[in-house]
Short mmCIF file of C-alpha atoms in Angstrom, two decimals:
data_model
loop_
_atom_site.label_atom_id
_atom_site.label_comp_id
_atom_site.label_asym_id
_atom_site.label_seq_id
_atom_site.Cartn_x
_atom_site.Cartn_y
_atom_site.Cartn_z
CA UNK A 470 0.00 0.00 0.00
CA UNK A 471 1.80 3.16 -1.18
CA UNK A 472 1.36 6.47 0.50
CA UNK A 473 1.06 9.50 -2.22
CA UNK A 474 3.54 11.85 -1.80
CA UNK A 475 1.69 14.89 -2.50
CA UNK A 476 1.30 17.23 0.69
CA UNK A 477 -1.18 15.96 2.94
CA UNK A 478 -1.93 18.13 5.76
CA UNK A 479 -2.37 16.48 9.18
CA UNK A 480 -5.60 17.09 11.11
CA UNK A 481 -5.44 18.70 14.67
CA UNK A 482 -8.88 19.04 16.81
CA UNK A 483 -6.99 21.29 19.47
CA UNK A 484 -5.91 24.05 16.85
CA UNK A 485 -7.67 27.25 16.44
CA UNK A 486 -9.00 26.90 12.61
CA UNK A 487 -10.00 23.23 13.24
CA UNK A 488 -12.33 24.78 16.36
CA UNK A 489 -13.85 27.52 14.51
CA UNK A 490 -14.77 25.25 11.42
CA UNK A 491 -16.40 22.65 14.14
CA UNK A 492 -18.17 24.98 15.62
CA UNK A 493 -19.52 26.22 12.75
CA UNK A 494 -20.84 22.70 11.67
CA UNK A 495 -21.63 20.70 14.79
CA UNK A 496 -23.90 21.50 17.61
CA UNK A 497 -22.41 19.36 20.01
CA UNK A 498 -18.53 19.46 19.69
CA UNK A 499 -17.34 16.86 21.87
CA UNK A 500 -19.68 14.35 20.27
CA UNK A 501 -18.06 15.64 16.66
CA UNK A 502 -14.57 15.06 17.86
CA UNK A 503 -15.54 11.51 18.91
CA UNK A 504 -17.00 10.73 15.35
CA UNK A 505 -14.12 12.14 14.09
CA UNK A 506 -11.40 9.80 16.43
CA UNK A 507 -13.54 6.89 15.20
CA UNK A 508 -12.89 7.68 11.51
CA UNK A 509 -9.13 8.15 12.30
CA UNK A 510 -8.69 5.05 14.23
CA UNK A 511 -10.82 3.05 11.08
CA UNK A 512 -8.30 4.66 8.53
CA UNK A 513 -5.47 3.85 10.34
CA UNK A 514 -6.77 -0.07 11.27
CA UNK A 515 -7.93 -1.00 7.98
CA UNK A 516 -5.02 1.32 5.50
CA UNK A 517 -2.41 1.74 7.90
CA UNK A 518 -0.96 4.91 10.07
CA UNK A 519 -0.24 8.14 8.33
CA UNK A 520 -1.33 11.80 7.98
CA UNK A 521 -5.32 11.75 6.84
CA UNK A 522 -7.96 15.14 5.61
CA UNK A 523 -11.56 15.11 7.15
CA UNK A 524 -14.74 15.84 4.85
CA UNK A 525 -18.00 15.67 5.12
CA UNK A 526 -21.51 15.22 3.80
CA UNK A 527 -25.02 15.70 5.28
CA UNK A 528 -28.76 13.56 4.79
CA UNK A 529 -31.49 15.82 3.66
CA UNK A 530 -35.10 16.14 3.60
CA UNK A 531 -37.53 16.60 1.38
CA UNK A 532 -40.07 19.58 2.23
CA UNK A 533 -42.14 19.54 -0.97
CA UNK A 534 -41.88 18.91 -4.73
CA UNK A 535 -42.42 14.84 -4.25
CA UNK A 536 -41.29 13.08 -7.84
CA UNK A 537 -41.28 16.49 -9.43
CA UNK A 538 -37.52 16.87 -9.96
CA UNK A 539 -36.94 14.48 -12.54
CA UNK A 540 -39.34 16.58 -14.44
CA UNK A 541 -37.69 19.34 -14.39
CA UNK A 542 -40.07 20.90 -11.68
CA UNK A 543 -40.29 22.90 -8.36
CA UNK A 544 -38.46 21.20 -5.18
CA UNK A 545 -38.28 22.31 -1.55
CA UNK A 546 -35.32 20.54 0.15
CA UNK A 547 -33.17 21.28 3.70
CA UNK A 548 -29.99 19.66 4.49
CA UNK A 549 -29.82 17.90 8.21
CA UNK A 550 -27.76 17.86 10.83
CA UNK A 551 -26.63 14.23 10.70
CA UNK A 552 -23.85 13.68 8.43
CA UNK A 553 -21.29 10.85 7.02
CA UNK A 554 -17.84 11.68 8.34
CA UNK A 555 -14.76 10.46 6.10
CA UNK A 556 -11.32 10.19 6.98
CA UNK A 557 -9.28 10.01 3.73
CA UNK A 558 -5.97 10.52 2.28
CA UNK A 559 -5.08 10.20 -1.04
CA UNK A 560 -2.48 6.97 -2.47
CA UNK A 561 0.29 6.53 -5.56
CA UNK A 562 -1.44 3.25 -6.46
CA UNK A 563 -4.76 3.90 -8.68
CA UNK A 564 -7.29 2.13 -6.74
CA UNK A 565 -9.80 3.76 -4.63
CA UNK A 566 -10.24 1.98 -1.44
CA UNK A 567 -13.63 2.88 0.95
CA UNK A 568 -14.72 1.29 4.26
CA UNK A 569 -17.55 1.86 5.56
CA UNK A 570 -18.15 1.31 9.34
CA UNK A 571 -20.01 -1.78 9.99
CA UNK A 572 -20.11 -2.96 6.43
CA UNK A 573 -16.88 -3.70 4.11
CA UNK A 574 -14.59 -2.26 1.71
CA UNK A 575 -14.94 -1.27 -1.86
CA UNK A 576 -12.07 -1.22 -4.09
CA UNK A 577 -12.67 0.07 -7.32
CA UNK A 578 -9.55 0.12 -10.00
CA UNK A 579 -9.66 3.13 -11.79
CA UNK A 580 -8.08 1.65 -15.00
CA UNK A 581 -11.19 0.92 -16.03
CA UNK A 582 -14.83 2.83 -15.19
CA UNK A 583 -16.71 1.71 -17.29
CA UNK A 584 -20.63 0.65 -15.64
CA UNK A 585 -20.39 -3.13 -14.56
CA UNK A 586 -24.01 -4.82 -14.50
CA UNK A 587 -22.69 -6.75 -11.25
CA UNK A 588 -21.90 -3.49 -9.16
CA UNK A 589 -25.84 -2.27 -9.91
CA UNK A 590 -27.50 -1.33 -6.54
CA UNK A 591 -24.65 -1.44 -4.69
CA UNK A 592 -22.38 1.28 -3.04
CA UNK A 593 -19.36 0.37 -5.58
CA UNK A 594 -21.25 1.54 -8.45
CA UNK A 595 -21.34 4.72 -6.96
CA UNK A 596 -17.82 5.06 -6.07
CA UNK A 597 -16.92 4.09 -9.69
CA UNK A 598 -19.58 6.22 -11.61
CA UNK A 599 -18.40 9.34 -9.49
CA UNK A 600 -14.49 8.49 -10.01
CA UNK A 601 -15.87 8.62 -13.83
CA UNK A 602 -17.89 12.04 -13.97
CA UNK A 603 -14.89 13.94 -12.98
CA UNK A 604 -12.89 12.04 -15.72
CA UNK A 605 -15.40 13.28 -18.05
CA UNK A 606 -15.25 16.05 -17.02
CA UNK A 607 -11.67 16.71 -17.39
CA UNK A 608 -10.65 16.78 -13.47
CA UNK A 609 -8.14 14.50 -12.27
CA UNK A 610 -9.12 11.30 -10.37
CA UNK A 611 -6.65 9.28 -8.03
CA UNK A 612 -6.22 6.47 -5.50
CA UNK A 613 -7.69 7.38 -1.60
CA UNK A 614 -7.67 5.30 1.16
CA UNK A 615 -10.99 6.56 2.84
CA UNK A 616 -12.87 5.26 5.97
CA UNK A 617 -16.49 6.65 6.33
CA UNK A 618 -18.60 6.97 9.81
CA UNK A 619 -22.34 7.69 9.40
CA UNK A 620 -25.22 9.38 11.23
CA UNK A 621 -27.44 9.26 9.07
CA UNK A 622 -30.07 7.21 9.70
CA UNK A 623 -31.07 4.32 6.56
CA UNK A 624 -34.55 4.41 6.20
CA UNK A 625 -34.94 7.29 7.52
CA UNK A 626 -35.99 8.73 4.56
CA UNK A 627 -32.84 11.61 4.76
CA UNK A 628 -31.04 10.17 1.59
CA UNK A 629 -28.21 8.07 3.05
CA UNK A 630 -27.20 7.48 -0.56
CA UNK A 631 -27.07 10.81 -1.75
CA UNK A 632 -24.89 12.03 1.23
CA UNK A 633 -22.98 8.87 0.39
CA UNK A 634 -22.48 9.93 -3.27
CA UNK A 635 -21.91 13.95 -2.05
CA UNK A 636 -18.72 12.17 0.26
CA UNK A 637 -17.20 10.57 -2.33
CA UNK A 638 -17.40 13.41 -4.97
CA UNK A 639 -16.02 15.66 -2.27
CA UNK A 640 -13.30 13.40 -1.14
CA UNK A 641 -12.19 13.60 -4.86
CA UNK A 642 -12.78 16.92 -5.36
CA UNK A 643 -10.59 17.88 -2.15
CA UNK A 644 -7.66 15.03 -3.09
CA UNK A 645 -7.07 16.04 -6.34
CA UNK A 646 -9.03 18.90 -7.38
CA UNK A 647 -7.62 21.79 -4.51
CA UNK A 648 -11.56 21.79 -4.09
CA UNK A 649 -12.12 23.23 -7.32
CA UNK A 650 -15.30 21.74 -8.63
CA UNK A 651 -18.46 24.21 -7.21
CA UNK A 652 -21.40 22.09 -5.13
CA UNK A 653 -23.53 22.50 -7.81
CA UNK A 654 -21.11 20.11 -10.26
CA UNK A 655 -20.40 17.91 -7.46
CA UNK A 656 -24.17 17.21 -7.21
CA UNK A 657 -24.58 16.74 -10.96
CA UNK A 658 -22.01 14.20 -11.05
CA UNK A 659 -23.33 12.40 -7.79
CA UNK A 660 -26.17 12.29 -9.76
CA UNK A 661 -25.27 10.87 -12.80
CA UNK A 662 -23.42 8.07 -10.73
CA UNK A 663 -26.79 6.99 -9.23
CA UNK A 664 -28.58 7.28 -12.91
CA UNK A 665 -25.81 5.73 -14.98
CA UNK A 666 -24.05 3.22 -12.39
CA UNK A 667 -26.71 2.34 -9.53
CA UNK A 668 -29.67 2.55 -12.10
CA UNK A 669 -31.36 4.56 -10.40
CA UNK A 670 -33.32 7.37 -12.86
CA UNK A 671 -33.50 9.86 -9.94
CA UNK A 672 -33.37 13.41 -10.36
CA UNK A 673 -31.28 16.14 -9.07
CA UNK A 674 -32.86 16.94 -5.85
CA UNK A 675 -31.40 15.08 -3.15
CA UNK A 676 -27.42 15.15 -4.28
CA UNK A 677 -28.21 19.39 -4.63
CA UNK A 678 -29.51 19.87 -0.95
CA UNK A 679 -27.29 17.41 0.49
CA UNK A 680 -24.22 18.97 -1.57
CA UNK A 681 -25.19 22.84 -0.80
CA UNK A 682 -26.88 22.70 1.82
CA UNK A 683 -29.67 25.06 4.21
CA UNK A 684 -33.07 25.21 3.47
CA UNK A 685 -33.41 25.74 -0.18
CA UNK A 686 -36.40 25.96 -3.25
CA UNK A 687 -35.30 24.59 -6.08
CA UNK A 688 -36.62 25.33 -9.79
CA UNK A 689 -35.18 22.39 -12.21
CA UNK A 690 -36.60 23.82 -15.32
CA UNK A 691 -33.01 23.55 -16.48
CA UNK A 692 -31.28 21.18 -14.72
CA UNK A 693 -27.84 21.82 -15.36
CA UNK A 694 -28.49 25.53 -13.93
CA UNK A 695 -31.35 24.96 -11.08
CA UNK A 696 -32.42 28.33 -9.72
CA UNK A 697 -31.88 27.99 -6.26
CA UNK A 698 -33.16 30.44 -3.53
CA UNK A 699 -32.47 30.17 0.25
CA UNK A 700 -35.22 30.13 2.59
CA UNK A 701 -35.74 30.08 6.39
CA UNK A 702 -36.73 26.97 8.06
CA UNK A 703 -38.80 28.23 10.54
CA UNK A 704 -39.96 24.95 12.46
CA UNK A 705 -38.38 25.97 15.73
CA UNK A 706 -39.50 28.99 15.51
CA UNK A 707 -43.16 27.79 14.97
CA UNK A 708 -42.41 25.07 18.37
CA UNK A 709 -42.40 22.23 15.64
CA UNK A 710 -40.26 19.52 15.72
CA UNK A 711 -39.53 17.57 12.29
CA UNK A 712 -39.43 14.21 12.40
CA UNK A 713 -39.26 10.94 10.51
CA UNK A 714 -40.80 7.33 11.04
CA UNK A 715 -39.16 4.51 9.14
CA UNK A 716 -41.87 1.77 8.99
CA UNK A 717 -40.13 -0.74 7.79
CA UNK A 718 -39.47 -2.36 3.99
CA UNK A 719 -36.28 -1.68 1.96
CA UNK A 720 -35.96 0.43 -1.46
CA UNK A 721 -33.49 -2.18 -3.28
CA UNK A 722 -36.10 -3.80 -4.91
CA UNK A 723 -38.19 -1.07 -5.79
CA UNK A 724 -36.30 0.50 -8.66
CA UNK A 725 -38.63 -0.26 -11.08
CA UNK A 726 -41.73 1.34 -9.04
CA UNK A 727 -39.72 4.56 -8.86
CA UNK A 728 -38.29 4.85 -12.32
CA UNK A 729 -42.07 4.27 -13.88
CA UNK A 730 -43.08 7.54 -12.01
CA UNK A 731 -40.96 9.18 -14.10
CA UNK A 732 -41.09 7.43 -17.44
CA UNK A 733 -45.30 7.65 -17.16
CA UNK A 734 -44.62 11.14 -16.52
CA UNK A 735 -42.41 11.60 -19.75
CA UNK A 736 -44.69 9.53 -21.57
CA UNK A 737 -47.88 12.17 -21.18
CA UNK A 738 -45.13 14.70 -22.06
CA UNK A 739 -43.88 13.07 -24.94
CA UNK A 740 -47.97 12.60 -26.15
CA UNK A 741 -48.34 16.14 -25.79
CA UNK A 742 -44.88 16.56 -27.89
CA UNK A 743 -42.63 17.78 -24.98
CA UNK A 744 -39.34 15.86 -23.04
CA UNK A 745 -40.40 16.29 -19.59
CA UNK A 746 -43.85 17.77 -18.35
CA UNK A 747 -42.68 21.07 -17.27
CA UNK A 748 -42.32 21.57 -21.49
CA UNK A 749 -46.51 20.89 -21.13
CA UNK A 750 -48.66 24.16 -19.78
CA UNK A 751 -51.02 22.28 -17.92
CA UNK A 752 -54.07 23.85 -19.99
CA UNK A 753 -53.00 21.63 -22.97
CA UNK A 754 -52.35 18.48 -20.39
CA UNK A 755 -56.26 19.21 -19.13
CA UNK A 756 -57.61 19.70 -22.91
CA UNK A 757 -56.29 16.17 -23.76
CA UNK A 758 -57.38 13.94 -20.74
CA UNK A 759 -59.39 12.33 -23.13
CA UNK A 760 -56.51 11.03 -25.72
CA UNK A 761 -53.97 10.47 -22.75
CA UNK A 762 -55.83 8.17 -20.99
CA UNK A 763 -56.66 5.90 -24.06
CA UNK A 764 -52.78 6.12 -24.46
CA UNK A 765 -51.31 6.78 -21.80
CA UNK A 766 -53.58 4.93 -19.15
CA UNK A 767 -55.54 6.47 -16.20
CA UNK A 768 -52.31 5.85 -13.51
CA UNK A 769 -49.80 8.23 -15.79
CA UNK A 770 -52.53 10.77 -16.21
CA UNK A 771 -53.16 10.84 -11.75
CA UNK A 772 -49.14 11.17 -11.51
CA UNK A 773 -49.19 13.94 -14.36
CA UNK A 774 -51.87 15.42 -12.29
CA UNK A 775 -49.78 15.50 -9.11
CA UNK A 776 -47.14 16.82 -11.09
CA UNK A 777 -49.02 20.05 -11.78
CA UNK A 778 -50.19 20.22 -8.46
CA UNK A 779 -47.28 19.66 -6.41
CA UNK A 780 -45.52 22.24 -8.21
CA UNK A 781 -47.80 24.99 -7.58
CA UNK A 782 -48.10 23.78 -3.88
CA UNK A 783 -43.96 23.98 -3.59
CA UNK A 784 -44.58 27.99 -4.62
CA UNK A 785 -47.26 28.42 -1.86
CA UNK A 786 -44.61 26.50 0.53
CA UNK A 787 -41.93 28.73 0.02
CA UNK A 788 -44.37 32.11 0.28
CA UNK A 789 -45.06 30.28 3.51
CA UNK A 790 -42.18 29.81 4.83
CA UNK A 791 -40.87 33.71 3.71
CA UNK A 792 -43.98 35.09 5.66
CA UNK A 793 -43.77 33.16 8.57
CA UNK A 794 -47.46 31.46 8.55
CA UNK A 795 -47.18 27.70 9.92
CA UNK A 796 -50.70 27.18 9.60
CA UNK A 797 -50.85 27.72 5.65
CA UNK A 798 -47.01 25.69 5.49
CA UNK A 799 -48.58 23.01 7.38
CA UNK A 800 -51.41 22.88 5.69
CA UNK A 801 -49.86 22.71 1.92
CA UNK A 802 -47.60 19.82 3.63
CA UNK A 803 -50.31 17.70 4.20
CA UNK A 804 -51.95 18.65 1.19
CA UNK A 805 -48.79 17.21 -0.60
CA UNK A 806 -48.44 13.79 1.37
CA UNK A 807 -52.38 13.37 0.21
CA UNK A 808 -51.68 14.06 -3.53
CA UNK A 809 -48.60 11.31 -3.23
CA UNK A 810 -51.16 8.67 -2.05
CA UNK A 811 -53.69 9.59 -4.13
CA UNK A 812 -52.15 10.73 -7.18
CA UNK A 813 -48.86 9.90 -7.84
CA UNK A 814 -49.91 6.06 -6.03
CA UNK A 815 -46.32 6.48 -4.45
CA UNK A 816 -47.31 5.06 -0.56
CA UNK A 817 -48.67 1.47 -1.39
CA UNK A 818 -47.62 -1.30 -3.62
CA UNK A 819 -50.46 -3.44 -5.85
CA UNK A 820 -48.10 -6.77 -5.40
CA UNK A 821 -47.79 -6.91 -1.54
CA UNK A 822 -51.19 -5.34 -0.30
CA UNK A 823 -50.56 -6.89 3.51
CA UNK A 824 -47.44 -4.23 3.81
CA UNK A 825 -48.82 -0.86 3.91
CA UNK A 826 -46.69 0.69 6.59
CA UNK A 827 -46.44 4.17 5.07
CA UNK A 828 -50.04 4.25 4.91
CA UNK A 829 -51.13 3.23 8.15
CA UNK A 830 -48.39 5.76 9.54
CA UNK A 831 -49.44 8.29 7.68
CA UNK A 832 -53.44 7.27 9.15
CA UNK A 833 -52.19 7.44 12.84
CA UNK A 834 -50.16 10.22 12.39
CA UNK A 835 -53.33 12.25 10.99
CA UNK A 836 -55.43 10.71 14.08
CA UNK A 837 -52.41 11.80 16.30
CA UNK A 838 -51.91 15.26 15.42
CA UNK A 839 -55.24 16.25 13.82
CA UNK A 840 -54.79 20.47 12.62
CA UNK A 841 -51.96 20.70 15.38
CA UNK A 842 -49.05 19.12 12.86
CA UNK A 843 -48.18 17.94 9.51
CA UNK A 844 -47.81 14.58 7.59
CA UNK A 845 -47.04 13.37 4.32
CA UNK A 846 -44.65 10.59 2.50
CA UNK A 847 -40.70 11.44 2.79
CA UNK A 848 -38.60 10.87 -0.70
CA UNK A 849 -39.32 8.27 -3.15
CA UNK A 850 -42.13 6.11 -1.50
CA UNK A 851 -43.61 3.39 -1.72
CA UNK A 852 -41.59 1.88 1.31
CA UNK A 853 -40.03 3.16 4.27
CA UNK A 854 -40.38 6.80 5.49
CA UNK A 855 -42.81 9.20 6.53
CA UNK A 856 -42.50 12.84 7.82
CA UNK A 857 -43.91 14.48 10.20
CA UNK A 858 -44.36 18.32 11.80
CA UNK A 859 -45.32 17.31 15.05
CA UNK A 860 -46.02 20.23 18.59
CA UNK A 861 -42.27 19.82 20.79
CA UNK A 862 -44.15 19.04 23.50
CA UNK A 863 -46.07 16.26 21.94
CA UNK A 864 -43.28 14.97 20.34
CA UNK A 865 -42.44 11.99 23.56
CA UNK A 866 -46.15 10.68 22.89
CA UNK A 867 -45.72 10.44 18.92
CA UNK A 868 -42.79 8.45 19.31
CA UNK A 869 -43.67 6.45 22.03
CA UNK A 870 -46.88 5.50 19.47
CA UNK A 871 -44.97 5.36 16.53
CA UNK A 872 -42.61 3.30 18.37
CA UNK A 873 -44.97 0.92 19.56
CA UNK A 874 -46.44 0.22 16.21
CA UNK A 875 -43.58 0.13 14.24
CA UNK A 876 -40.49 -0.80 16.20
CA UNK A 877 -38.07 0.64 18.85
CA UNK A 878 -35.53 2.75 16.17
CA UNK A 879 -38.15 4.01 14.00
CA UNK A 880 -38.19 7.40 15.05
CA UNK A 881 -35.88 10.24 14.40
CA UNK A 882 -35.81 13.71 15.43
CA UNK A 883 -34.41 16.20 12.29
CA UNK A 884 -32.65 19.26 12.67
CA UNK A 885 -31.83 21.44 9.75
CA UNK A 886 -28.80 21.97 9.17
CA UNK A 887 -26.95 24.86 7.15
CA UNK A 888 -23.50 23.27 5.84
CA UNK A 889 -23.49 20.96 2.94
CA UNK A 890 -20.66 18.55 1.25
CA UNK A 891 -17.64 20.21 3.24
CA UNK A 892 -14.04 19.36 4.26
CA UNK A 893 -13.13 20.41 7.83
CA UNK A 894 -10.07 22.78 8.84
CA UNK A 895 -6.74 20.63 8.95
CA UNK A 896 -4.21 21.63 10.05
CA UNK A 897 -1.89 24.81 8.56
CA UNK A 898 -5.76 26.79 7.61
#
């Protein structure tokens, strides 16, 4: 195992620069500096002792604009507090090497990136799609030894992946770029990496609010250039707390169920001669309902519908939010999680109608917080997570129902958080 030569500054907690920059991310300090031993200690166990670089990467949440991104529509996103930590240094030999804590280690060979069928759905086609978008794009790609640790919750519903992807772009981009490439490209090529290597056909959403993060509306109308405008998140100030409820059920086999939201979508487009639906005023999508449902079929014309709708609720969300008026937020929230079930069909799945935990969480949270909260499906659907704006003094008796129904870990308390894809002071800043 070769060491690059290249300078490789050593990381010190104690030193001034390394303080301020925790400080600035972390809440709680002394917990951050524990996360941040553990990564050391992995590096050093599983690639050997030596001088290492710290980055980072948080989960995010989606606030509104469910399954409208990959249409080029409105989003409403937020980064969150927990993160994936990495320690990582960079290597002569041209392999990149990744542990991940509790799991295993990658190695992908960078001789060769090409997409490998075998790697689909799994964190090494990741690793080797995003080693391959900054070849593409011209930037230089190396060996790393890296060793992530992760607080961000799977099935949670806070995009483990995408922080996952944001990590490794930023590891790269800090290695062997001098930090060059801006958030925005890091999240187009984390992107690409789950489209082209993982196969997933999601759009830009998750990798942008997890790479930039804050609180953020999003317009993808082009998605190379999103319009992005920061916004207040405001749930502490209105005494909410937001929280997720994993009910169970796992996303690796539903790839297909999430990619034919999209292509139904595209398919009314293409009817109505556009790419993607935001190319369709919705006037001309209303005046054919007759001719798309012959051709299209009733389901794509409901997640067209939502389409429409969701985008025009994500403007109201973010008037909302710029105002300060929870009840009309909270409202359009639950508004949204509605149109998901009953539109875009995104909470329950035809083959397995005995598993419908997003449903009946989404029915007791309703019962549960009647007009005092908020509910509605979190990210892609159709298994796993809900969200929830929930009173901070009710939230104990939410989780200790949520809990009992669906398990002891299912809960999580979010907190927004306003630093993205990041590498921490080392030290000589």
């Amino acid at each position: 195992m070769a060491i690059c030569t290249q300078p490789v500054r050593r990381l010190s907690l104690d030193r001034p620069a390394a303080s301020r920059r925790l400080a600035e991310v972390y809440a709680d300090q002394e917990q951050a500096k524990r996360r941040i031993r553990l990564a050391a200690q992995g590096l050093h166990r599983h690639f050997g002792e030596g001088p290492f670089r710290l980055f980072r990467a948080p989960g995010r949440a989606e606030l509104g604009g469910n399954h409208t991104d990959h249409n080029r529509g409105l989003g409403l996103a937020a980064s969150v507090g927990a993160d994936i930590l990495a320690a990582a240094r960079p290597t002569d030999e041209p392999v990149i090497r990744l542990h991940s804590q509790g799991y295993y280690t990658d190695v992908i060979e960078l001789a060769d990136l090409s997409p490998r069928e075998g790697e689909r759905n799994h964190s090494a086609s990741l690793i080797r799609g995003i080693a391959a978008g900054f070849r593409r794009r011209g930037l230089p790609v190396g060996g790393m030894d890296v060793y992530t640790v992760s607080e961000v919750p799977r099935g949670a519903g806070v995009s483990s992946s995408a922080a996952f992807e944001v990590l490794v772009a930023g590891v790269l981009n800090g290695l062997y770029n001098a930090g060059g490439a801006d958030p925005l490209t890091i999240a187009q090529i984390a992107q690409e990496a789950e489209n082209r290597y993982f196969g997933k056909p999601c759009g830009i959403l998750d990798q942008a609010a997890c790479s930039l993060g804050g609180c953020m509306a999003l317009d993808f109308e082009s998605p190379a250039s999103p319009r992005i405008v920061r916004l207040p998140a405001r749930f502490a100030e209105w005494g909410l707390r937001l929280c997720a409820v994993d009910t169970g059920g796992s996303h690796s086999d539903l790839t297909e169920e999430f990619a034919a939201c999209r292509a139904e979508m595209e398919e009314v487009a293409r009817l109505l001669g556009g790419r993607a639906l935001r190319d369709v005023p919705q006037e001309r999508f209303e005046r054919a309902l007759p001719v798309l449902r012959k051709e299209a079929g009733d389901r794509a014309v409901l997640r067209a519908l939502h389409f429409y709708e969701e985008n025009r609720r994500v403007e109201l969300q973010c008037r909302a939010l710029e105002r300060g008026d929870a009840a009309s937020f909270l409202r359009l929230v639950t508004a949204s999680g509605r149109s998901s079930q009953n539109l875009l069909q995104n909470v329950t799945l035809t083959q397995t109608p005995r598993e419908q935990g997003i449903a009946l969480a989404l029915a007791l949270s309703e019962r549960f917080l009647g007009e005092t909260g908020a509910w509605r499906v979190q990210g892609s659907g159709f298994a796993g997570t809900i969200q929830a704006y929930v009173p901070a003094g009710r939230v104990p008796a939410y989780q200790e129902q949520m809990e009992a129904v669906f398990g002891p870990s299912c809960f999580h308390e979010l907190s927004v958080g306003e630093t993205g894809g990041a590498e921490l002071a080392a030290d000589g800043e």
